[in-house]
Amino acid sequence: MGPVLLVGHDADETFGLVPAVLAEAGLEVRTHDSAGLGPPEVDVLALGGLVVFGGVMNVDETDAHPFLAVERELVARTVERGVPFLGICLGAQMLARALGVPVYRAPVREIGFSVLHPTEAAAHDPLLSVFRDGDMVFHWHEDTFDLPEGAALLATGDEVKVQAFRVGARAWGVQFHVELDRPELDLWLDVAGPETLARWGTTAEALRAQADRHLPAQEERARELFRRFAGIVLGT
Protein backbone atom coordinates (compact mmCIF):
# COMPACT_ATOMS: atom_id res chain seq x y z
CA MET A 1 0.00 0.00 0.00
CA GLY A 2 1.46 3.34 -1.06
CA PRO A 3 1.24 6.50 1.04
CA VAL A 4 -1.52 9.07 0.95
CA LEU A 5 -0.02 12.30 -0.34
CA LEU A 6 -1.38 15.57 1.08
CA VAL A 7 -0.59 18.52 -1.21
CA GLY A 8 -0.76 22.08 0.10
CA HIS A 9 0.07 25.43 -1.43
CA ASP A 10 1.48 27.42 1.47
CA ALA A 11 4.42 26.96 3.81
CA ASP A 12 2.03 27.52 6.74
CA GLU A 13 -0.34 24.71 5.69
CA THR A 14 -0.96 22.31 8.59
CA PHE A 15 -3.49 20.07 6.77
CA GLY A 16 -5.78 20.39 9.77
CA LEU A 17 -7.13 17.20 11.27
CA VAL A 18 -6.37 15.06 8.21
CA PRO A 19 -2.86 13.69 8.94
CA ALA A 20 -3.79 12.39 12.37
CA VAL A 21 -7.03 10.75 11.23
CA LEU A 22 -5.37 8.98 8.31
CA ALA A 23 -2.41 7.88 10.43
CA GLU A 24 -4.74 6.53 13.11
CA ALA A 25 -6.37 4.43 10.38
CA GLY A 26 -3.00 2.82 9.66
CA LEU A 27 -2.01 4.78 6.56
CA GLU A 28 1.38 6.24 5.74
CA VAL A 29 0.93 9.99 5.25
CA ARG A 30 3.26 12.29 3.35
CA THR A 31 2.89 16.05 2.93
CA HIS A 32 4.09 18.40 0.21
CA ASP A 33 4.07 22.19 -0.27
CA SER A 34 3.81 22.87 -4.01
CA ALA A 35 4.20 26.63 -3.59
CA GLY A 36 7.55 26.22 -1.89
CA LEU A 37 8.89 23.04 -3.49
CA GLY A 38 7.20 22.93 -6.88
CA PRO A 39 4.70 20.27 -7.91
CA PRO A 40 5.15 16.79 -6.44
CA GLU A 41 7.01 14.38 -8.69
CA VAL A 42 5.19 11.12 -8.09
CA ASP A 43 3.88 8.08 -9.93
CA VAL A 44 0.17 8.15 -9.15
CA LEU A 45 0.05 4.36 -9.21
CA ALA A 46 2.53 4.34 -6.33
CA LEU A 47 0.10 6.35 -4.19
CA GLY A 48 -2.59 4.98 -1.95
CA GLY A 49 -4.49 8.25 -2.33
CA LEU A 50 -4.14 11.95 -3.06
CA VAL A 51 -5.67 14.89 -1.19
CA VAL A 52 -5.17 18.39 -2.63
CA PHE A 53 -5.86 21.32 -0.30
CA GLY A 54 -6.59 25.03 -0.69
CA GLY A 55 -4.47 28.06 -1.48
CA VAL A 56 -4.65 31.80 -1.98
CA MET A 57 -4.14 31.57 -5.75
CA ASN A 58 -6.70 31.13 -8.51
CA VAL A 59 -6.52 27.77 -10.26
CA ASP A 60 -5.76 29.46 -13.61
CA GLU A 61 -2.90 31.67 -12.37
CA THR A 62 -0.42 29.34 -14.02
CA ASP A 63 1.93 32.10 -15.18
CA ALA A 64 2.49 33.29 -11.62
CA HIS A 65 2.33 29.76 -10.19
CA PRO A 66 3.59 27.28 -12.82
CA PHE A 67 3.13 24.34 -10.45
CA LEU A 68 -0.65 24.67 -10.87
CA ALA A 69 -0.63 23.37 -14.44
CA VAL A 70 1.54 20.38 -13.51
CA GLU A 71 -0.57 19.66 -10.46
CA ARG A 72 -3.74 19.77 -12.55
CA GLU A 73 -2.27 17.07 -14.79
CA LEU A 74 -1.44 15.03 -11.69
CA VAL A 75 -5.06 15.30 -10.55
CA ALA A 76 -6.29 14.22 -13.99
CA ARG A 77 -4.00 11.17 -13.99
CA THR A 78 -5.07 10.27 -10.47
CA VAL A 79 -8.73 10.26 -11.47
CA GLU A 80 -8.05 8.39 -14.72
CA ARG A 81 -6.17 5.65 -12.86
CA GLY A 82 -8.83 5.28 -10.17
CA VAL A 83 -6.57 6.31 -7.28
CA PRO A 84 -8.71 7.70 -4.41
CA PHE A 85 -8.74 11.49 -4.64
CA LEU A 86 -10.19 14.33 -2.59
CA GLY A 87 -9.89 18.00 -3.55
CA ILE A 88 -10.63 20.68 -0.97
CA CYS A 89 -11.42 24.30 -1.98
CA LEU A 90 -8.66 25.03 -4.54
CA GLY A 91 -8.27 21.26 -4.84
CA ALA A 92 -11.94 20.91 -5.80
CA GLN A 93 -11.55 23.72 -8.32
CA MET A 94 -8.48 21.94 -9.70
CA LEU A 95 -10.50 18.75 -10.13
CA ALA A 96 -13.24 20.66 -11.95
CA ARG A 97 -10.65 22.38 -14.15
CA ALA A 98 -8.95 19.07 -14.93
CA LEU A 99 -12.34 17.85 -16.15
CA GLY A 100 -12.65 20.79 -18.53
CA VAL A 101 -14.91 23.04 -16.46
CA PRO A 102 -14.05 26.76 -16.15
CA VAL A 103 -13.50 28.29 -12.73
CA TYR A 104 -14.87 31.80 -12.24
CA ARG A 105 -15.74 34.39 -9.59
CA ALA A 106 -18.59 33.31 -7.34
CA PRO A 107 -21.59 35.63 -6.92
CA VAL A 108 -20.44 36.26 -3.35
CA ARG A 109 -17.28 35.75 -1.35
CA GLU A 110 -17.86 33.01 1.17
CA ILE A 111 -15.98 33.28 4.44
CA GLY A 112 -17.02 31.70 7.70
CA PHE A 113 -19.68 29.12 8.41
CA SER A 114 -22.74 28.71 6.22
CA VAL A 115 -25.39 26.07 5.75
CA LEU A 116 -24.85 22.93 3.67
CA HIS A 117 -27.59 21.11 1.79
CA PRO A 118 -26.61 17.54 0.88
CA THR A 119 -28.45 16.22 -2.17
CA GLU A 120 -30.35 12.97 -2.46
CA ALA A 121 -27.26 11.46 -4.09
CA ALA A 122 -25.22 12.27 -0.98
CA ALA A 123 -27.33 9.93 1.14
CA HIS A 124 -25.73 6.98 -0.66
CA ASP A 125 -22.25 8.46 -1.09
CA PRO A 126 -19.37 6.78 0.76
CA LEU A 127 -18.05 10.13 2.06
CA LEU A 128 -20.66 12.88 1.92
CA SER A 129 -23.34 10.81 3.63
CA VAL A 130 -21.74 11.92 6.90
CA PHE A 131 -23.42 15.33 6.49
CA ARG A 132 -27.03 16.26 7.23
CA ASP A 133 -29.15 19.02 5.76
CA GLY A 134 -28.55 22.21 7.71
CA ASP A 135 -25.04 21.34 8.87
CA MET A 136 -22.79 24.39 9.11
CA VAL A 137 -19.45 24.18 7.29
CA PHE A 138 -16.53 26.59 6.96
CA HIS A 139 -15.71 28.44 3.74
CA TRP A 140 -12.98 30.80 2.63
CA HIS A 141 -13.12 31.29 -1.14
CA GLU A 142 -14.24 33.66 -3.89
CA ASP A 143 -14.24 31.34 -6.92
CA THR A 144 -16.65 28.65 -8.03
CA PHE A 145 -17.41 26.38 -10.99
CA ASP A 146 -20.24 24.51 -12.66
CA LEU A 147 -20.82 20.80 -12.15
CA PRO A 148 -18.56 18.78 -14.47
CA GLU A 149 -20.34 16.66 -17.06
CA GLY A 150 -21.19 13.24 -15.67
CA ALA A 151 -20.39 14.20 -12.07
CA ALA A 152 -22.78 13.60 -9.19
CA LEU A 153 -23.80 16.73 -7.29
CA LEU A 154 -23.54 15.87 -3.59
CA ALA A 155 -24.14 19.17 -1.79
CA THR A 156 -25.27 22.71 -2.50
CA GLY A 157 -25.26 25.99 -0.59
CA ASP A 158 -27.57 28.97 -0.35
CA GLU A 159 -25.14 31.26 -2.22
CA VAL A 160 -22.81 28.97 -4.16
CA LYS A 161 -24.45 26.00 -5.84
CA VAL A 162 -21.71 23.38 -6.21
CA GLN A 163 -20.37 22.59 -2.75
CA ALA A 164 -19.48 18.94 -3.23
CA PHE A 165 -19.39 16.50 -6.13
CA ARG A 166 -18.08 13.07 -7.07
CA VAL A 167 -16.57 11.88 -10.34
CA GLY A 168 -16.76 8.15 -10.90
CA ALA A 169 -16.48 6.06 -7.76
CA ARG A 170 -13.27 7.37 -6.14
CA ALA A 171 -12.80 11.10 -6.78
CA TRP A 172 -14.43 13.90 -4.77
CA GLY A 173 -14.31 17.68 -4.66
CA VAL A 174 -15.59 19.78 -1.75
CA GLN A 175 -15.63 23.57 -1.83
CA PHE A 176 -15.71 24.02 1.94
CA HIS A 177 -12.78 23.44 4.29
CA VAL A 178 -13.63 20.01 5.63
CA GLU A 179 -10.06 19.62 6.96
CA LEU A 180 -10.31 22.54 9.38
CA ASP A 181 -9.46 22.28 13.07
CA ARG A 182 -9.04 25.07 15.60
CA PRO A 183 -5.24 25.40 15.42
CA GLU A 184 -5.41 25.76 11.65
CA LEU A 185 -8.17 28.35 11.85
CA ASP A 186 -6.21 30.38 14.40
CA LEU A 187 -3.15 30.25 12.15
CA TRP A 188 -5.13 31.39 9.10
CA LEU A 189 -6.60 34.31 11.00
CA ASP A 190 -3.20 35.37 12.34
CA VAL A 191 -1.61 35.17 8.88
CA ALA A 192 -4.48 37.02 7.19
CA GLY A 193 -4.52 39.88 9.69
CA PRO A 194 -7.27 42.43 10.33
CA GLU A 195 -6.87 44.37 7.05
CA THR A 196 -7.35 41.32 4.84
CA LEU A 197 -10.28 40.12 6.93
CA ALA A 198 -11.86 43.58 6.71
CA ARG A 199 -11.70 43.39 2.90
CA TRP A 200 -13.64 40.14 3.21
CA GLY A 201 -16.19 41.87 5.42
CA THR A 202 -15.42 40.13 8.69
CA THR A 203 -13.10 40.01 11.70
CA ALA A 204 -11.09 37.38 13.50
CA GLU A 205 -13.35 37.79 16.51
CA ALA A 206 -16.47 37.10 14.44
CA LEU A 207 -14.98 34.00 12.83
CA ARG A 208 -13.73 32.65 16.14
CA ALA A 209 -17.20 33.14 17.62
CA GLN A 210 -18.69 31.19 14.71
CA ALA A 211 -16.12 28.47 15.25
CA ASP A 212 -17.03 28.22 18.91
CA ARG A 213 -20.59 27.38 17.84
CA HIS A 214 -20.07 25.28 14.74
CA LEU A 215 -16.56 23.86 14.42
CA PRO A 216 -16.91 20.98 16.92
CA ALA A 217 -19.82 19.52 14.93
CA GLN A 218 -18.00 19.98 11.62
CA GLU A 219 -14.91 18.28 13.05
CA GLU A 220 -16.99 15.30 14.16
CA ARG A 221 -18.41 14.88 10.64
CA ALA A 222 -15.00 15.47 9.06
CA ARG A 223 -13.21 12.87 11.17
CA GLU A 224 -15.73 10.27 10.07
CA LEU A 225 -15.38 11.39 6.44
CA PHE A 226 -11.61 10.94 6.52
CA ARG A 227 -11.92 7.60 8.32
CA ARG A 228 -14.12 6.51 5.42
CA PHE A 229 -11.63 7.88 2.90
CA ALA A 230 -8.96 5.83 4.65
CA GLY A 231 -11.18 2.77 4.34
CA ILE A 232 -11.46 3.33 0.59
CA VAL A 233 -7.68 3.59 0.31
CA LEU A 234 -7.24 0.41 2.35
CA GLY A 235 -9.98 -1.41 0.47
CA THR A 236 -11.97 -2.15 3.62
PDB file of C-alpha atoms in Angstrom:
ATOM      1  CA  MET A   1       0.000   0.000   0.000  1.00  0.00           C
ATOM      2  CA  GLY A   2       1.465   3.337  -1.058  1.00  0.00           C
ATOM      3  CA  PRO A   3       1.243   6.499   1.037  1.00  0.00           C
ATOM      4  CA  VAL A   4      -1.517   9.069   0.953  1.00  0.00           C
ATOM      5  CA  LEU A   5      -0.020  12.304  -0.341  1.00  0.00           C
ATOM      6  CA  LEU A   6      -1.376  15.570   1.078  1.00  0.00           C
ATOM      7  CA  VAL A   7      -0.588  18.520  -1.208  1.00  0.00           C
ATOM      8  CA  GLY A   8      -0.763  22.078   0.098  1.00  0.00           C
ATOM      9  CA  HIS A   9       0.069  25.430  -1.431  1.00  0.00           C
ATOM     10  CA  ASP A  10       1.482  27.423   1.466  1.00  0.00           C
ATOM     11  CA  ALA A  11       4.418  26.963   3.813  1.00  0.00           C
ATOM     12  CA  ASP A  12       2.034  27.519   6.740  1.00  0.00           C
ATOM     13  CA  GLU A  13      -0.340  24.709   5.693  1.00  0.00           C
ATOM     14  CA  THR A  14      -0.962  22.313   8.588  1.00  0.00           C
ATOM     15  CA  PHE A  15      -3.488  20.072   6.767  1.00  0.00           C
ATOM     16  CA  GLY A  16      -5.784  20.391   9.769  1.00  0.00           C
ATOM     17  CA  LEU A  17      -7.126  17.199  11.266  1.00  0.00           C
ATOM     18  CA  VAL A  18      -6.368  15.062   8.210  1.00  0.00           C
ATOM     19  CA  PRO A  19      -2.864  13.690   8.938  1.00  0.00           C
ATOM     20  CA  ALA A  20      -3.792  12.394  12.373  1.00  0.00           C
ATOM     21  CA  VAL A  21      -7.031  10.746  11.233  1.00  0.00           C
ATOM     22  CA  LEU A  22      -5.372   8.979   8.309  1.00  0.00           C
ATOM     23  CA  ALA A  23      -2.409   7.881  10.427  1.00  0.00           C
ATOM     24  CA  GLU A  24      -4.735   6.530  13.108  1.00  0.00           C
ATOM     25  CA  ALA A  25      -6.368   4.431  10.380  1.00  0.00           C
ATOM     26  CA  GLY A  26      -3.002   2.825   9.661  1.00  0.00           C
ATOM     27  CA  LEU A  27      -2.006   4.779   6.559  1.00  0.00           C
ATOM     28  CA  GLU A  28       1.382   6.235   5.737  1.00  0.00           C
ATOM     29  CA  VAL A  29       0.931   9.986   5.246  1.00  0.00           C
ATOM     30  CA  ARG A  30       3.262  12.295   3.348  1.00  0.00           C
ATOM     31  CA  THR A  31       2.885  16.049   2.930  1.00  0.00           C
ATOM     32  CA  HIS A  32       4.089  18.404   0.212  1.00  0.00           C
ATOM     33  CA  ASP A  33       4.070  22.193  -0.275  1.00  0.00           C
ATOM     34  CA  SER A  34       3.809  22.869  -4.012  1.00  0.00           C
ATOM     35  CA  ALA A  35       4.200  26.627  -3.591  1.00  0.00           C
ATOM     36  CA  GLY A  36       7.554  26.222  -1.886  1.00  0.00           C
ATOM     37  CA  LEU A  37       8.888  23.043  -3.490  1.00  0.00           C
ATOM     38  CA  GLY A  38       7.203  22.932  -6.881  1.00  0.00           C
ATOM     39  CA  PRO A  39       4.702  20.268  -7.912  1.00  0.00           C
ATOM     40  CA  PRO A  40       5.145  16.794  -6.442  1.00  0.00           C
ATOM     41  CA  GLU A  41       7.006  14.379  -8.694  1.00  0.00           C
ATOM     42  CA  VAL A  42       5.190  11.115  -8.094  1.00  0.00           C
ATOM     43  CA  ASP A  43       3.881   8.084  -9.927  1.00  0.00           C
ATOM     44  CA  VAL A  44       0.171   8.153  -9.152  1.00  0.00           C
ATOM     45  CA  LEU A  45       0.050   4.361  -9.214  1.00  0.00           C
ATOM     46  CA  ALA A  46       2.531   4.345  -6.327  1.00  0.00           C
ATOM     47  CA  LEU A  47       0.102   6.348  -4.192  1.00  0.00           C
ATOM     48  CA  GLY A  48      -2.586   4.980  -1.946  1.00  0.00           C
ATOM     49  CA  GLY A  49      -4.491   8.246  -2.330  1.00  0.00           C
ATOM     50  CA  LEU A  50      -4.136  11.946  -3.055  1.00  0.00           C
ATOM     51  CA  VAL A  51      -5.666  14.892  -1.190  1.00  0.00           C
ATOM     52  CA  VAL A  52      -5.175  18.391  -2.629  1.00  0.00           C
ATOM     53  CA  PHE A  53      -5.864  21.320  -0.303  1.00  0.00           C
ATOM     54  CA  GLY A  54      -6.590  25.033  -0.695  1.00  0.00           C
ATOM     55  CA  GLY A  55      -4.471  28.061  -1.476  1.00  0.00           C
ATOM     56  CA  VAL A  56      -4.654  31.800  -1.977  1.00  0.00           C
ATOM     57  CA  MET A  57      -4.137  31.573  -5.746  1.00  0.00           C
ATOM     58  CA  ASN A  58      -6.703  31.127  -8.514  1.00  0.00           C
ATOM     59  CA  VAL A  59      -6.520  27.773 -10.259  1.00  0.00           C
ATOM     60  CA  ASP A  60      -5.764  29.463 -13.608  1.00  0.00           C
ATOM     61  CA  GLU A  61      -2.903  31.671 -12.365  1.00  0.00           C
ATOM     62  CA  THR A  62      -0.422  29.340 -14.016  1.00  0.00           C
ATOM     63  CA  ASP A  63       1.932  32.105 -15.183  1.00  0.00           C
ATOM     64  CA  ALA A  64       2.492  33.289 -11.619  1.00  0.00           C
ATOM     65  CA  HIS A  65       2.325  29.762 -10.189  1.00  0.00           C
ATOM     66  CA  PRO A  66       3.588  27.276 -12.816  1.00  0.00           C
ATOM     67  CA  PHE A  67       3.127  24.341 -10.447  1.00  0.00           C
ATOM     68  CA  LEU A  68      -0.650  24.670 -10.870  1.00  0.00           C
ATOM     69  CA  ALA A  69      -0.628  23.367 -14.444  1.00  0.00           C
ATOM     70  CA  VAL A  70       1.536  20.379 -13.515  1.00  0.00           C
ATOM     71  CA  GLU A  71      -0.565  19.657 -10.462  1.00  0.00           C
ATOM     72  CA  ARG A  72      -3.743  19.769 -12.545  1.00  0.00           C
ATOM     73  CA  GLU A  73      -2.270  17.070 -14.789  1.00  0.00           C
ATOM     74  CA  LEU A  74      -1.441  15.026 -11.688  1.00  0.00           C
ATOM     75  CA  VAL A  75      -5.056  15.298 -10.552  1.00  0.00           C
ATOM     76  CA  ALA A  76      -6.293  14.222 -13.987  1.00  0.00           C
ATOM     77  CA  ARG A  77      -3.999  11.167 -13.990  1.00  0.00           C
ATOM     78  CA  THR A  78      -5.066  10.267 -10.466  1.00  0.00           C
ATOM     79  CA  VAL A  79      -8.728  10.263 -11.466  1.00  0.00           C
ATOM     80  CA  GLU A  80      -8.054   8.389 -14.716  1.00  0.00           C
ATOM     81  CA  ARG A  81      -6.167   5.647 -12.860  1.00  0.00           C
ATOM     82  CA  GLY A  82      -8.825   5.281 -10.166  1.00  0.00           C
ATOM     83  CA  VAL A  83      -6.573   6.305  -7.275  1.00  0.00           C
ATOM     84  CA  PRO A  84      -8.712   7.697  -4.415  1.00  0.00           C
ATOM     85  CA  PHE A  85      -8.741  11.494  -4.637  1.00  0.00           C
ATOM     86  CA  LEU A  86     -10.191  14.330  -2.589  1.00  0.00           C
ATOM     87  CA  GLY A  87      -9.886  17.996  -3.554  1.00  0.00           C
ATOM     88  CA  ILE A  88     -10.630  20.682  -0.969  1.00  0.00           C
ATOM     89  CA  CYS A  89     -11.415  24.300  -1.975  1.00  0.00           C
ATOM     90  CA  LEU A  90      -8.659  25.029  -4.542  1.00  0.00           C
ATOM     91  CA  GLY A  91      -8.270  21.259  -4.838  1.00  0.00           C
ATOM     92  CA  ALA A  92     -11.943  20.911  -5.796  1.00  0.00           C
ATOM     93  CA  GLN A  93     -11.552  23.720  -8.323  1.00  0.00           C
ATOM     94  CA  MET A  94      -8.477  21.941  -9.699  1.00  0.00           C
ATOM     95  CA  LEU A  95     -10.499  18.753 -10.130  1.00  0.00           C
ATOM     96  CA  ALA A  96     -13.236  20.657 -11.953  1.00  0.00           C
ATOM     97  CA  ARG A  97     -10.650  22.384 -14.149  1.00  0.00           C
ATOM     98  CA  ALA A  98      -8.946  19.070 -14.925  1.00  0.00           C
ATOM     99  CA  LEU A  99     -12.335  17.850 -16.146  1.00  0.00           C
ATOM    100  CA  GLY A 100     -12.646  20.795 -18.532  1.00  0.00           C
ATOM    101  CA  VAL A 101     -14.912  23.045 -16.464  1.00  0.00           C
ATOM    102  CA  PRO A 102     -14.046  26.758 -16.154  1.00  0.00           C
ATOM    103  CA  VAL A 103     -13.500  28.287 -12.726  1.00  0.00           C
ATOM    104  CA  TYR A 104     -14.870  31.802 -12.241  1.00  0.00           C
ATOM    105  CA  ARG A 105     -15.743  34.389  -9.593  1.00  0.00           C
ATOM    106  CA  ALA A 106     -18.594  33.311  -7.341  1.00  0.00           C
ATOM    107  CA  PRO A 107     -21.591  35.632  -6.915  1.00  0.00           C
ATOM    108  CA  VAL A 108     -20.439  36.262  -3.354  1.00  0.00           C
ATOM    109  CA  ARG A 109     -17.280  35.748  -1.354  1.00  0.00           C
ATOM    110  CA  GLU A 110     -17.862  33.006   1.171  1.00  0.00           C
ATOM    111  CA  ILE A 111     -15.976  33.280   4.441  1.00  0.00           C
ATOM    112  CA  GLY A 112     -17.023  31.699   7.698  1.00  0.00           C
ATOM    113  CA  PHE A 113     -19.679  29.117   8.412  1.00  0.00           C
ATOM    114  CA  SER A 114     -22.740  28.706   6.224  1.00  0.00           C
ATOM    115  CA  VAL A 115     -25.393  26.074   5.747  1.00  0.00           C
ATOM    116  CA  LEU A 116     -24.845  22.932   3.670  1.00  0.00           C
ATOM    117  CA  HIS A 117     -27.589  21.109   1.788  1.00  0.00           C
ATOM    118  CA  PRO A 118     -26.612  17.541   0.876  1.00  0.00           C
ATOM    119  CA  THR A 119     -28.452  16.220  -2.169  1.00  0.00           C
ATOM    120  CA  GLU A 120     -30.354  12.972  -2.458  1.00  0.00           C
ATOM    121  CA  ALA A 121     -27.258  11.458  -4.086  1.00  0.00           C
ATOM    122  CA  ALA A 122     -25.222  12.271  -0.977  1.00  0.00           C
ATOM    123  CA  ALA A 123     -27.333   9.933   1.135  1.00  0.00           C
ATOM    124  CA  HIS A 124     -25.728   6.983  -0.657  1.00  0.00           C
ATOM    125  CA  ASP A 125     -22.253   8.462  -1.092  1.00  0.00           C
ATOM    126  CA  PRO A 126     -19.367   6.783   0.765  1.00  0.00           C
ATOM    127  CA  LEU A 127     -18.049  10.130   2.059  1.00  0.00           C
ATOM    128  CA  LEU A 128     -20.655  12.884   1.916  1.00  0.00           C
ATOM    129  CA  SER A 129     -23.337  10.812   3.627  1.00  0.00           C
ATOM    130  CA  VAL A 130     -21.743  11.919   6.904  1.00  0.00           C
ATOM    131  CA  PHE A 131     -23.424  15.325   6.485  1.00  0.00           C
ATOM    132  CA  ARG A 132     -27.034  16.261   7.228  1.00  0.00           C
ATOM    133  CA  ASP A 133     -29.151  19.021   5.759  1.00  0.00           C
ATOM    134  CA  GLY A 134     -28.552  22.209   7.709  1.00  0.00           C
ATOM    135  CA  ASP A 135     -25.039  21.335   8.871  1.00  0.00           C
ATOM    136  CA  MET A 136     -22.787  24.388   9.108  1.00  0.00           C
ATOM    137  CA  VAL A 137     -19.448  24.184   7.287  1.00  0.00           C
ATOM    138  CA  PHE A 138     -16.532  26.594   6.962  1.00  0.00           C
ATOM    139  CA  HIS A 139     -15.708  28.439   3.739  1.00  0.00           C
ATOM    140  CA  TRP A 140     -12.980  30.799   2.630  1.00  0.00           C
ATOM    141  CA  HIS A 141     -13.123  31.294  -1.139  1.00  0.00           C
ATOM    142  CA  GLU A 142     -14.243  33.660  -3.885  1.00  0.00           C
ATOM    143  CA  ASP A 143     -14.237  31.337  -6.922  1.00  0.00           C
ATOM    144  CA  THR A 144     -16.650  28.647  -8.025  1.00  0.00           C
ATOM    145  CA  PHE A 145     -17.407  26.376 -10.992  1.00  0.00           C
ATOM    146  CA  ASP A 146     -20.237  24.505 -12.663  1.00  0.00           C
ATOM    147  CA  LEU A 147     -20.818  20.801 -12.152  1.00  0.00           C
ATOM    148  CA  PRO A 148     -18.556  18.779 -14.474  1.00  0.00           C
ATOM    149  CA  GLU A 149     -20.339  16.655 -17.056  1.00  0.00           C
ATOM    150  CA  GLY A 150     -21.189  13.236 -15.669  1.00  0.00           C
ATOM    151  CA  ALA A 151     -20.386  14.203 -12.071  1.00  0.00           C
ATOM    152  CA  ALA A 152     -22.783  13.598  -9.190  1.00  0.00           C
ATOM    153  CA  LEU A 153     -23.796  16.733  -7.288  1.00  0.00           C
ATOM    154  CA  LEU A 154     -23.536  15.865  -3.589  1.00  0.00           C
ATOM    155  CA  ALA A 155     -24.140  19.166  -1.785  1.00  0.00           C
ATOM    156  CA  THR A 156     -25.272  22.709  -2.495  1.00  0.00           C
ATOM    157  CA  GLY A 157     -25.257  25.990  -0.586  1.00  0.00           C
ATOM    158  CA  ASP A 158     -27.566  28.970  -0.353  1.00  0.00           C
ATOM    159  CA  GLU A 159     -25.144  31.262  -2.219  1.00  0.00           C
ATOM    160  CA  VAL A 160     -22.811  28.966  -4.161  1.00  0.00           C
ATOM    161  CA  LYS A 161     -24.449  25.997  -5.841  1.00  0.00           C
ATOM    162  CA  VAL A 162     -21.705  23.383  -6.206  1.00  0.00           C
ATOM    163  CA  GLN A 163     -20.372  22.594  -2.746  1.00  0.00           C
ATOM    164  CA  ALA A 164     -19.477  18.937  -3.228  1.00  0.00           C
ATOM    165  CA  PHE A 165     -19.386  16.499  -6.128  1.00  0.00           C
ATOM    166  CA  ARG A 166     -18.084  13.071  -7.074  1.00  0.00           C
ATOM    167  CA  VAL A 167     -16.570  11.879 -10.335  1.00  0.00           C
ATOM    168  CA  GLY A 168     -16.760   8.149 -10.896  1.00  0.00           C
ATOM    169  CA  ALA A 169     -16.482   6.057  -7.758  1.00  0.00           C
ATOM    170  CA  ARG A 170     -13.273   7.366  -6.139  1.00  0.00           C
ATOM    171  CA  ALA A 171     -12.804  11.102  -6.777  1.00  0.00           C
ATOM    172  CA  TRP A 172     -14.433  13.897  -4.768  1.00  0.00           C
ATOM    173  CA  GLY A 173     -14.309  17.676  -4.655  1.00  0.00           C
ATOM    174  CA  VAL A 174     -15.587  19.777  -1.748  1.00  0.00           C
ATOM    175  CA  GLN A 175     -15.630  23.571  -1.834  1.00  0.00           C
ATOM    176  CA  PHE A 176     -15.710  24.023   1.945  1.00  0.00           C
ATOM    177  CA  HIS A 177     -12.777  23.437   4.288  1.00  0.00           C
ATOM    178  CA  VAL A 178     -13.627  20.013   5.633  1.00  0.00           C
ATOM    179  CA  GLU A 179     -10.064  19.622   6.964  1.00  0.00           C
ATOM    180  CA  LEU A 180     -10.306  22.541   9.383  1.00  0.00           C
ATOM    181  CA  ASP A 181      -9.458  22.281  13.065  1.00  0.00           C
ATOM    182  CA  ARG A 182      -9.042  25.075  15.599  1.00  0.00           C
ATOM    183  CA  PRO A 183      -5.235  25.395  15.417  1.00  0.00           C
ATOM    184  CA  GLU A 184      -5.408  25.756  11.645  1.00  0.00           C
ATOM    185  CA  LEU A 185      -8.174  28.354  11.854  1.00  0.00           C
ATOM    186  CA  ASP A 186      -6.213  30.384  14.402  1.00  0.00           C
ATOM    187  CA  LEU A 187      -3.149  30.246  12.151  1.00  0.00           C
ATOM    188  CA  TRP A 188      -5.129  31.386   9.101  1.00  0.00           C
ATOM    189  CA  LEU A 189      -6.598  34.314  11.002  1.00  0.00           C
ATOM    190  CA  ASP A 190      -3.204  35.371  12.340  1.00  0.00           C
ATOM    191  CA  VAL A 191      -1.611  35.168   8.880  1.00  0.00           C
ATOM    192  CA  ALA A 192      -4.476  37.021   7.186  1.00  0.00           C
ATOM    193  CA  GLY A 193      -4.521  39.877   9.693  1.00  0.00           C
ATOM    194  CA  PRO A 194      -7.275  42.434  10.325  1.00  0.00           C
ATOM    195  CA  GLU A 195      -6.872  44.366   7.053  1.00  0.00           C
ATOM    196  CA  THR A 196      -7.353  41.316   4.841  1.00  0.00           C
ATOM    197  CA  LEU A 197     -10.284  40.123   6.926  1.00  0.00           C
ATOM    198  CA  ALA A 198     -11.858  43.583   6.708  1.00  0.00           C
ATOM    199  CA  ARG A 199     -11.701  43.387   2.903  1.00  0.00           C
ATOM    200  CA  TRP A 200     -13.637  40.142   3.207  1.00  0.00           C
ATOM    201  CA  GLY A 201     -16.190  41.867   5.418  1.00  0.00           C
ATOM    202  CA  THR A 202     -15.419  40.133   8.685  1.00  0.00           C
ATOM    203  CA  THR A 203     -13.103  40.015  11.698  1.00  0.00           C
ATOM    204  CA  ALA A 204     -11.089  37.382  13.504  1.00  0.00           C
ATOM    205  CA  GLU A 205     -13.354  37.787  16.508  1.00  0.00           C
ATOM    206  CA  ALA A 206     -16.469  37.099  14.437  1.00  0.00           C
ATOM    207  CA  LEU A 207     -14.976  34.004  12.826  1.00  0.00           C
ATOM    208  CA  ARG A 208     -13.731  32.648  16.145  1.00  0.00           C
ATOM    209  CA  ALA A 209     -17.201  33.142  17.619  1.00  0.00           C
ATOM    210  CA  GLN A 210     -18.690  31.192  14.708  1.00  0.00           C
ATOM    211  CA  ALA A 211     -16.118  28.466  15.245  1.00  0.00           C
ATOM    212  CA  ASP A 212     -17.031  28.215  18.914  1.00  0.00           C
ATOM    213  CA  ARG A 213     -20.587  27.376  17.843  1.00  0.00           C
ATOM    214  CA  HIS A 214     -20.073  25.280  14.741  1.00  0.00           C
ATOM    215  CA  LEU A 215     -16.556  23.865  14.423  1.00  0.00           C
ATOM    216  CA  PRO A 216     -16.911  20.977  16.918  1.00  0.00           C
ATOM    217  CA  ALA A 217     -19.819  19.520  14.927  1.00  0.00           C
ATOM    218  CA  GLN A 218     -17.998  19.983  11.623  1.00  0.00           C
ATOM    219  CA  GLU A 219     -14.906  18.283  13.051  1.00  0.00           C
ATOM    220  CA  GLU A 220     -16.987  15.300  14.160  1.00  0.00           C
ATOM    221  CA  ARG A 221     -18.405  14.880  10.644  1.00  0.00           C
ATOM    222  CA  ALA A 222     -14.997  15.465   9.062  1.00  0.00           C
ATOM    223  CA  ARG A 223     -13.209  12.872  11.170  1.00  0.00           C
ATOM    224  CA  GLU A 224     -15.731  10.269  10.072  1.00  0.00           C
ATOM    225  CA  LEU A 225     -15.380  11.390   6.442  1.00  0.00           C
ATOM    226  CA  PHE A 226     -11.610  10.942   6.520  1.00  0.00           C
ATOM    227  CA  ARG A 227     -11.921   7.595   8.315  1.00  0.00           C
ATOM    228  CA  ARG A 228     -14.122   6.510   5.417  1.00  0.00           C
ATOM    229  CA  PHE A 229     -11.631   7.880   2.901  1.00  0.00           C
ATOM    230  CA  ALA A 230      -8.956   5.830   4.648  1.00  0.00           C
ATOM    231  CA  GLY A 231     -11.176   2.773   4.338  1.00  0.00           C
ATOM    232  CA  ILE A 232     -11.458   3.327   0.589  1.00  0.00           C
ATOM    233  CA  VAL A 233      -7.675   3.595   0.315  1.00  0.00           C
ATOM    234  CA  LEU A 234      -7.243   0.414   2.354  1.00  0.00           C
ATOM    235  CA  GLY A 235      -9.982  -1.407   0.474  1.00  0.00           C
ATOM    236  CA  THR A 236     -11.972  -2.147   3.615  1.00  0.00           C
TER     237      THR A 236
END
